[in-house]
Short mmCIF file of C-alpha atoms and ligand atoms in Angstrom, two decimals:
data_model
loop_
_atom_site.label_atom_id
_atom_site.label_comp_id
_atom_site.label_asym_id
_atom_site.label_seq_id
_atom_site.Cartn_x
_atom_site.Cartn_y
_atom_site.Cartn_z
CA MET A 1 121.53 56.26 40.34
CA LYS A 2 120.24 55.85 43.87
CA GLN A 3 116.57 56.63 44.40
CA GLN A 4 116.13 59.89 46.28
CA VAL A 5 113.65 59.78 49.15
CA LEU A 6 112.37 62.79 51.08
CA VAL A 7 111.56 62.03 54.72
CA LEU A 8 109.44 64.67 56.45
CA GLY A 9 109.73 64.47 60.22
CA GLY A 10 112.89 62.37 59.86
CA ALA A 11 114.36 63.65 63.14
CA GLY A 12 111.57 62.19 65.28
CA TYR A 13 111.43 58.79 66.94
CA ILE A 14 109.93 56.69 64.14
CA GLY A 15 111.21 58.95 61.37
CA SER A 16 114.83 58.71 62.51
CA HIS A 17 114.69 54.91 62.66
CA THR A 18 113.22 54.82 59.16
CA VAL A 19 115.98 57.12 57.90
CA TYR A 20 118.57 54.72 59.33
CA ALA A 21 116.84 51.80 57.58
CA LEU A 22 116.68 53.72 54.27
CA VAL A 23 120.37 54.64 54.43
CA GLU A 24 121.23 51.03 55.34
CA SER A 25 119.23 49.89 52.27
CA GLY A 26 121.21 52.21 49.99
CA TYR A 27 118.73 55.04 49.44
CA ASP A 28 119.76 58.67 49.04
CA VAL A 29 117.85 60.34 51.88
CA ILE A 30 116.83 63.95 52.40
CA VAL A 31 115.37 64.78 55.81
CA ALA A 32 113.22 67.81 56.57
CA ASP A 33 112.10 68.49 60.13
CA ASN A 34 111.13 71.62 62.06
CA LEU A 35 112.78 70.16 65.20
CA GLU A 36 109.72 70.99 67.31
CA THR A 37 109.74 67.45 68.71
CA GLY A 38 112.61 65.91 66.73
CA TYR A 39 116.36 66.02 67.39
CA ARG A 40 119.06 67.01 64.91
CA GLN A 41 121.35 64.40 66.54
CA ALA A 42 118.87 61.67 65.60
CA VAL A 43 119.35 62.24 61.86
CA HIS A 44 121.67 59.73 60.20
CA PRO A 45 124.96 61.45 59.27
CA LYS A 46 124.64 60.23 55.67
CA ALA A 47 121.24 61.91 55.18
CA SER A 48 121.01 65.55 54.07
CA PHE A 49 119.16 67.64 56.61
CA TYR A 50 117.00 70.74 56.11
CA ARG A 51 115.27 72.48 58.96
CA GLY A 52 111.81 73.61 57.97
CA ASP A 53 108.11 73.18 58.41
CA ILE A 54 105.63 71.42 56.14
CA ARG A 55 103.31 74.41 56.52
CA ASP A 56 105.91 76.56 54.77
CA ARG A 57 105.09 76.15 51.09
CA ASP A 58 108.17 78.08 49.95
CA PHE A 59 110.39 75.76 51.99
CA LEU A 60 108.82 72.68 50.40
CA ASP A 61 108.86 74.12 46.88
CA ASP A 62 112.49 75.08 47.24
CA LEU A 63 113.43 71.60 48.51
CA LEU A 64 111.55 69.80 45.76
CA SER A 65 112.82 72.00 42.96
CA ARG A 66 116.44 71.46 44.04
CA SER A 67 116.13 67.66 44.30
CA ASP A 68 115.00 64.63 42.35
CA VAL A 69 112.67 63.03 44.86
CA GLY A 70 111.02 59.80 43.70
CA ALA A 71 109.02 59.15 46.86
CA VAL A 72 108.13 60.85 50.11
CA ILE A 73 107.71 59.37 53.58
CA HIS A 74 105.70 61.71 55.77
CA PHE A 75 106.02 61.55 59.58
CA ALA A 76 105.77 65.27 60.29
CA ALA A 77 102.89 65.60 62.74
CA ASN A 78 101.93 66.12 66.36
CA SER A 79 101.02 62.84 68.00
CA LEU A 80 100.09 63.25 71.66
CA VAL A 81 96.54 62.07 72.33
CA GLY A 82 96.18 64.11 75.56
CA GLU A 83 97.50 67.32 74.02
CA SER A 84 95.21 66.83 71.02
CA MET A 85 92.22 67.04 73.37
CA THR A 86 93.30 70.26 75.08
CA ASN A 87 94.68 71.93 71.93
CA PRO A 88 92.74 70.41 69.00
CA LEU A 89 93.42 73.28 66.60
CA LYS A 90 97.17 72.72 66.90
CA TYR A 91 96.51 69.21 65.54
CA TYR A 92 94.26 70.45 62.73
CA ASP A 93 96.90 73.02 61.83
CA ASN A 94 99.98 70.81 61.77
CA ASN A 95 98.50 67.46 60.78
CA VAL A 96 95.67 68.42 58.43
CA ASN A 97 96.61 71.87 57.17
CA GLY A 98 100.30 70.89 57.01
CA THR A 99 99.47 67.84 54.93
CA ARG A 100 97.30 69.94 52.61
CA ILE A 101 100.20 72.30 51.93
CA LEU A 102 102.53 69.35 51.45
CA LEU A 103 100.17 67.75 48.95
CA GLN A 104 99.82 71.03 47.03
CA SER A 105 103.59 71.20 46.74
CA LEU A 106 103.88 67.53 45.71
CA VAL A 107 101.21 67.99 43.02
CA ALA A 108 103.00 71.09 41.72
CA HIS A 109 106.31 69.17 41.49
CA ASP A 110 104.77 66.01 40.07
CA VAL A 111 105.85 63.83 43.02
CA LYS A 112 103.27 61.07 43.09
CA ARG A 113 104.26 58.49 45.71
CA ILE A 114 103.93 58.98 49.43
CA VAL A 115 103.89 56.78 52.51
CA PHE A 116 102.52 58.38 55.65
CA SER A 117 101.93 57.68 59.33
CA SER A 118 98.44 56.96 60.49
CA THR A 119 97.39 55.39 63.76
CA ALA A 120 95.33 52.78 65.55
CA ALA A 121 93.58 55.80 67.07
CA THR A 122 91.59 56.10 63.81
CA TYR A 123 89.51 53.13 65.01
CA GLY A 124 88.55 54.56 68.39
CA GLU A 125 87.02 51.94 70.69
CA PRO A 126 87.23 48.80 68.54
CA GLU A 127 84.23 46.53 68.14
CA ARG A 128 86.53 43.51 68.10
CA VAL A 129 90.19 42.53 68.20
CA PRO A 130 92.26 41.81 66.22
CA ILE A 131 91.24 44.90 64.26
CA LEU A 132 90.90 44.67 60.49
CA GLU A 133 91.60 47.64 58.19
CA SER A 134 87.99 47.41 57.01
CA ASP A 135 86.60 47.82 60.55
CA PRO A 136 84.70 51.04 61.39
CA THR A 137 86.71 54.17 62.18
CA HIS A 138 85.25 56.28 64.98
CA PRO A 139 88.14 58.17 66.58
CA THR A 140 87.67 59.12 70.23
CA ASN A 141 90.33 61.84 70.20
CA THR A 142 91.41 64.74 67.99
CA TYR A 143 94.72 63.11 67.14
CA GLY A 144 92.99 60.06 65.61
CA GLU A 145 90.45 62.31 63.91
CA THR A 146 93.16 64.39 62.22
CA LYS A 147 94.90 61.23 60.98
CA LEU A 148 91.61 59.96 59.57
CA SER A 149 91.10 63.35 57.87
CA MET A 150 94.56 63.00 56.37
CA GLU A 151 93.69 59.57 54.99
CA LYS A 152 90.58 61.04 53.36
CA MET A 153 92.52 63.99 51.96
CA PHE A 154 94.97 61.58 50.34
CA ARG A 155 92.13 59.59 48.85
CA TRP A 156 90.52 62.55 47.11
CA THR A 157 93.87 64.00 46.06
CA GLU A 158 94.63 60.73 44.32
CA VAL A 159 91.33 60.88 42.45
CA ALA A 160 92.07 64.38 41.16
CA HIS A 161 95.86 64.36 40.79
CA GLY A 162 97.01 60.74 40.76
CA VAL A 163 99.20 60.95 43.89
CA ARG A 164 99.40 57.34 45.12
CA TYR A 165 99.79 56.71 48.84
CA VAL A 166 100.15 54.08 51.53
CA SER A 167 98.76 54.86 54.96
CA LEU A 168 100.28 52.86 57.83
CA ARG A 169 98.13 52.69 60.93
CA TYR A 170 100.66 52.20 63.71
CA PHE A 171 99.95 50.40 66.91
CA ASN A 172 102.46 50.84 69.78
CA ALA A 173 105.95 51.59 68.52
CA SER A 174 108.73 50.81 70.99
CA GLY A 175 112.36 49.74 71.19
CA ALA A 176 115.48 51.32 69.74
CA HIS A 177 118.03 50.91 66.96
CA GLU A 178 120.67 48.26 67.63
CA SER A 179 123.51 50.73 66.94
CA GLY A 180 122.59 52.42 70.24
CA ARG A 181 122.71 55.80 68.48
CA ILE A 182 118.99 56.52 68.33
CA GLY A 183 115.99 55.60 70.45
CA GLU A 184 112.78 56.92 71.94
CA ALA A 185 113.14 60.41 73.41
CA HIS A 186 110.00 62.45 73.94
CA ASN A 187 109.64 65.51 76.11
CA PRO A 188 107.31 65.20 77.90
CA GLU A 189 107.30 61.40 77.82
CA THR A 190 103.85 59.81 77.87
CA HIS A 191 104.50 56.29 76.53
CA LEU A 192 104.50 53.21 78.69
CA VAL A 193 107.79 51.51 77.79
CA PRO A 194 110.06 54.56 78.28
CA LEU A 195 108.19 55.53 81.46
CA VAL A 196 108.67 52.04 82.93
CA LEU A 197 112.37 52.14 82.07
CA GLN A 198 112.80 55.64 83.49
CA ALA A 199 111.30 54.31 86.73
CA ALA A 200 113.81 51.42 86.58
CA LEU A 201 116.63 53.95 86.21
CA GLY A 202 115.36 55.98 89.18
CA LYS A 203 114.59 58.95 86.90
CA ARG A 204 110.99 58.69 88.17
CA PRO A 205 109.84 57.40 91.56
CA LYS A 206 107.38 54.91 89.98
CA VAL A 207 105.23 54.14 87.00
CA ASP A 208 101.47 54.55 87.27
CA ILE A 209 99.25 51.80 85.90
CA TYR A 210 96.29 53.64 84.39
CA GLY A 211 93.43 51.46 85.58
CA ASP A 212 93.22 47.80 86.61
CA ASP A 213 89.47 47.44 86.21
CA TYR A 214 89.27 47.00 82.44
CA ASP A 215 87.56 43.99 80.95
CA THR A 216 90.84 42.17 80.26
CA PRO A 217 92.37 39.09 81.96
CA ASP A 218 94.45 41.10 84.49
CA GLY A 219 92.32 44.26 84.36
CA THR A 220 94.96 46.42 82.64
CA CYS A 221 94.87 47.68 79.05
CA ILE A 222 96.18 45.50 76.26
CA ARG A 223 98.27 46.93 73.40
CA ASP A 224 100.14 45.59 70.39
CA TYR A 225 103.82 46.55 70.83
CA ILE A 226 105.85 46.67 67.65
CA HIS A 227 109.61 47.16 67.41
CA VAL A 228 110.42 50.49 65.80
CA CYS A 229 112.90 48.82 63.40
CA ASP A 230 110.22 46.39 62.15
CA LEU A 231 108.00 49.41 61.75
CA ALA A 232 110.75 51.24 59.82
CA GLN A 233 111.12 48.25 57.49
CA ALA A 234 107.42 48.38 56.67
CA HIS A 235 107.87 51.95 55.37
CA ILE A 236 110.54 50.80 52.94
CA LEU A 237 108.32 47.94 51.74
CA ALA A 238 105.39 50.33 51.34
CA MET A 239 107.52 52.79 49.38
CA GLU A 240 108.90 50.06 47.12
CA TYR A 241 105.35 48.82 46.59
CA LEU A 242 104.36 52.27 45.33
CA LEU A 243 107.52 52.59 43.22
CA LYS A 244 106.51 49.33 41.47
CA GLY A 245 103.25 51.01 40.46
CA SER A 246 100.95 49.25 42.95
CA PRO A 247 97.71 50.94 44.04
CA SER A 248 97.13 53.09 47.12
CA ASP A 249 96.15 51.25 50.26
CA ILE A 250 95.85 51.36 54.05
CA PHE A 251 97.58 48.83 56.33
CA ASN A 252 97.62 48.12 60.03
CA LEU A 253 101.13 48.05 61.40
CA GLY A 254 101.21 45.91 64.51
CA ASN A 255 102.42 42.41 65.32
CA GLY A 256 99.02 40.99 66.15
CA ASN A 257 100.08 40.13 69.74
CA GLY A 258 98.55 41.90 72.71
CA PHE A 259 100.32 42.54 76.04
CA SER A 260 98.77 44.11 79.11
CA VAL A 261 100.35 46.99 81.04
CA LYS A 262 101.21 44.57 83.84
CA GLU A 263 102.79 42.15 81.36
CA VAL A 264 104.95 44.95 79.97
CA ILE A 265 106.10 45.89 83.47
CA ARG A 266 106.90 42.23 84.21
CA ALA A 267 108.86 41.96 80.94
CA ALA A 268 110.80 45.09 81.92
CA GLU A 269 111.53 43.61 85.36
CA ARG A 270 112.95 40.48 83.69
CA VAL A 271 115.07 42.63 81.40
CA VAL A 272 116.47 44.95 84.09
CA GLY A 273 116.69 42.16 86.67
CA ARG A 274 114.96 43.96 89.53
CA PRO A 275 111.48 45.08 90.62
CA ILE A 276 110.23 48.34 89.12
CA PRO A 277 108.11 50.50 91.44
CA ASN A 278 104.56 50.79 90.16
CA GLU A 279 101.19 51.84 91.46
CA ILE A 280 97.59 51.46 90.34
CA ALA A 281 96.21 54.86 89.29
CA PRO A 282 92.90 56.01 87.82
CA ARG A 283 92.11 55.25 84.19
CA ARG A 284 93.46 57.69 81.61
CA ALA A 285 90.60 59.26 79.64
CA GLY A 286 90.09 57.87 76.17
CA ASP A 287 92.14 54.66 76.55
CA PRO A 288 90.43 51.71 74.82
CA ALA A 289 90.72 48.45 76.80
CA GLN A 290 92.36 46.57 73.93
CA LEU A 291 94.06 47.57 70.68
CA VAL A 292 95.51 44.66 68.75
CA ALA A 293 96.11 44.69 65.01
CA SER A 294 95.31 42.09 62.49
CA SER A 295 98.59 42.19 60.59
CA GLU A 296 97.45 39.67 57.98
CA LYS A 297 97.03 42.24 55.22
CA ILE A 298 100.44 43.90 55.48
CA ARG A 299 102.16 40.50 55.68
CA ARG A 300 100.27 39.25 52.63
CA VAL A 301 100.36 42.34 50.41
CA LEU A 302 103.71 43.92 51.34
CA GLY A 303 105.47 40.75 52.48
CA TRP A 304 106.23 42.37 55.84
CA ASN A 305 107.84 39.89 58.20
CA PRO A 306 108.67 41.39 61.60
CA GLN A 307 111.90 40.11 63.16
CA ARG A 308 111.61 41.41 66.72
CA THR A 309 108.21 40.37 68.03
CA ASP A 310 109.21 39.08 71.47
CA ILE A 311 108.17 41.58 74.16
CA ASP A 312 111.27 40.95 76.30
CA GLY A 313 113.45 41.61 73.24
CA ILE A 314 111.59 44.82 72.40
CA VAL A 315 111.92 46.09 75.97
CA ALA A 316 115.60 44.98 76.10
CA SER A 317 116.43 47.08 73.04
CA ALA A 318 114.71 50.09 74.63
CA TRP A 319 116.61 49.41 77.87
CA ALA A 320 119.97 49.47 76.10
CA TRP A 321 119.11 52.93 74.74
CA HIS A 322 117.78 54.30 78.04
CA GLN A 323 120.79 53.08 80.01
CA ALA A 324 123.21 54.67 77.56
CA HIS A 325 121.13 57.86 77.17
CA PRO A 326 119.30 58.44 80.47
CA ASP A 327 118.53 62.01 79.39
CA GLY A 328 117.60 61.10 75.82
CA PHE A 329 119.34 63.44 73.39
CA GLY A 330 119.34 66.12 76.09
CA GLY A 331 122.72 65.15 77.49
CA GLU A 332 124.45 65.33 74.09
N1 UFG N 401 99.99 53.49 80.44
C1 UFG N 401 100.05 53.35 81.82
N2 UFG N 401 100.86 54.19 82.51
C2 UFG N 401 101.61 55.16 81.90
C3 UFG N 401 101.52 55.29 80.49
C4 UFG N 401 100.70 54.44 79.79
O1 UFG N 401 99.39 52.50 82.40
O2 UFG N 401 102.30 55.89 82.59
C5 UFG N 401 99.13 52.56 79.70
C6 UFG N 401 98.08 53.26 78.87
O3 UFG N 401 96.92 53.45 79.62
C7 UFG N 401 97.91 52.27 77.73
C8 UFG N 401 99.27 51.61 77.59
O4 UFG N 401 99.94 51.87 78.80
O5 UFG N 401 96.99 51.29 78.08
C9 UFG N 401 100.07 52.18 76.46
O6 UFG N 401 100.07 53.58 76.57
P1 UFG N 401 100.97 54.52 75.64
O7 UFG N 401 100.72 55.93 76.06
O8 UFG N 401 102.35 54.01 75.62
O9 UFG N 401 100.38 54.24 74.21
P2 UFG N 401 98.87 54.41 73.69
O10 UFG N 401 98.38 53.02 73.45
O11 UFG N 401 98.05 55.29 74.51
O12 UFG N 401 99.17 55.24 72.39
C10 UFG N 401 99.50 54.66 71.20
C11 UFG N 401 100.29 55.63 70.36
C12 UFG N 401 99.45 56.84 70.02
C13 UFG N 401 98.17 56.38 69.42
C14 UFG N 401 97.45 55.44 70.34
C15 UFG N 401 96.19 54.90 69.74
O13 UFG N 401 101.44 56.04 71.04
O14 UFG N 401 100.13 57.64 69.10
O15 UFG N 401 98.29 54.33 70.59
O16 UFG N 401 95.26 54.73 70.77
F1 UFG N 401 97.35 57.42 69.17
#
């Protein structure tokens, strides 16, 4: 019988790509999402879909008692750094309190394997790059703080109840599925790659470069861009690692290559074949100058081997999606 996997937040950007990868790998997938930031259209047609919230214990209990879930992948969270600073309690409620309710339900139903989304924002301003998983974690925003709290909650829940987990600390997810059916669609959009491509499409007059006076070679911030399908694959490897009985762990999920904001814009200009209007703007509060992962651990322990590491290729896959869906899922 096919292994049944419950994906919470499976209608969001990274969740929907992981659901596609799970279905393509032959898993029986159940998606639950409250559709606050996700899209019903993003859910793979072969996955079962239930609309509901992880803070609703009855919803979770009902779902788990009617299914035979062997593992959970948990994406259901709010993830905007800026919003987390103006509305921190929303983040504590959904990310921390929601995960507590989820864990209570999992313990009650004896579901003991879970992979969940963490973030490079747990590190805060890094002391060095590439960043190792063992480096200090001093988040500089509420979003990162709530993800770090989640990691700690998982740790103590394992001690008491034996729920094993893998935490994946994402760096900068970008790109889109090659089918052209799903891609990045946030409202409001705050991420660099979609904003650059929306400027290329004329949906925005220009893209702002948030600061060119950082201590980096061209003065703009450096990030580690990872293709969302490589990221999705890592979730399957992490889940299979837990299903084999391996111990809980935390992994960085980035390629280990840094690109500056200007380099990303130049890559996008090569991909679209024309200049993209851009302008230097003030720094955005809380942006570290450089965030680049050491990906040595996830490659060694999980055997993760990203296939789409070239920045032009990552941007090209996002471009295919944005051209075909200039209004995201809104026009459908
Ligand atoms: N940037 C611009 N102009 C824009 C948008 C972004 O110059 O219009 C810059 C940012 O300053 C940053 C880089 O482009 O240097 C990437 O910014 P994103 O907003 O795309 O991504 P972040 O690195 O800020 O955020 C990512 C994840 C978050 C996570 C964070 C950890 O999307 O979920 O890394 O710091 F919390």
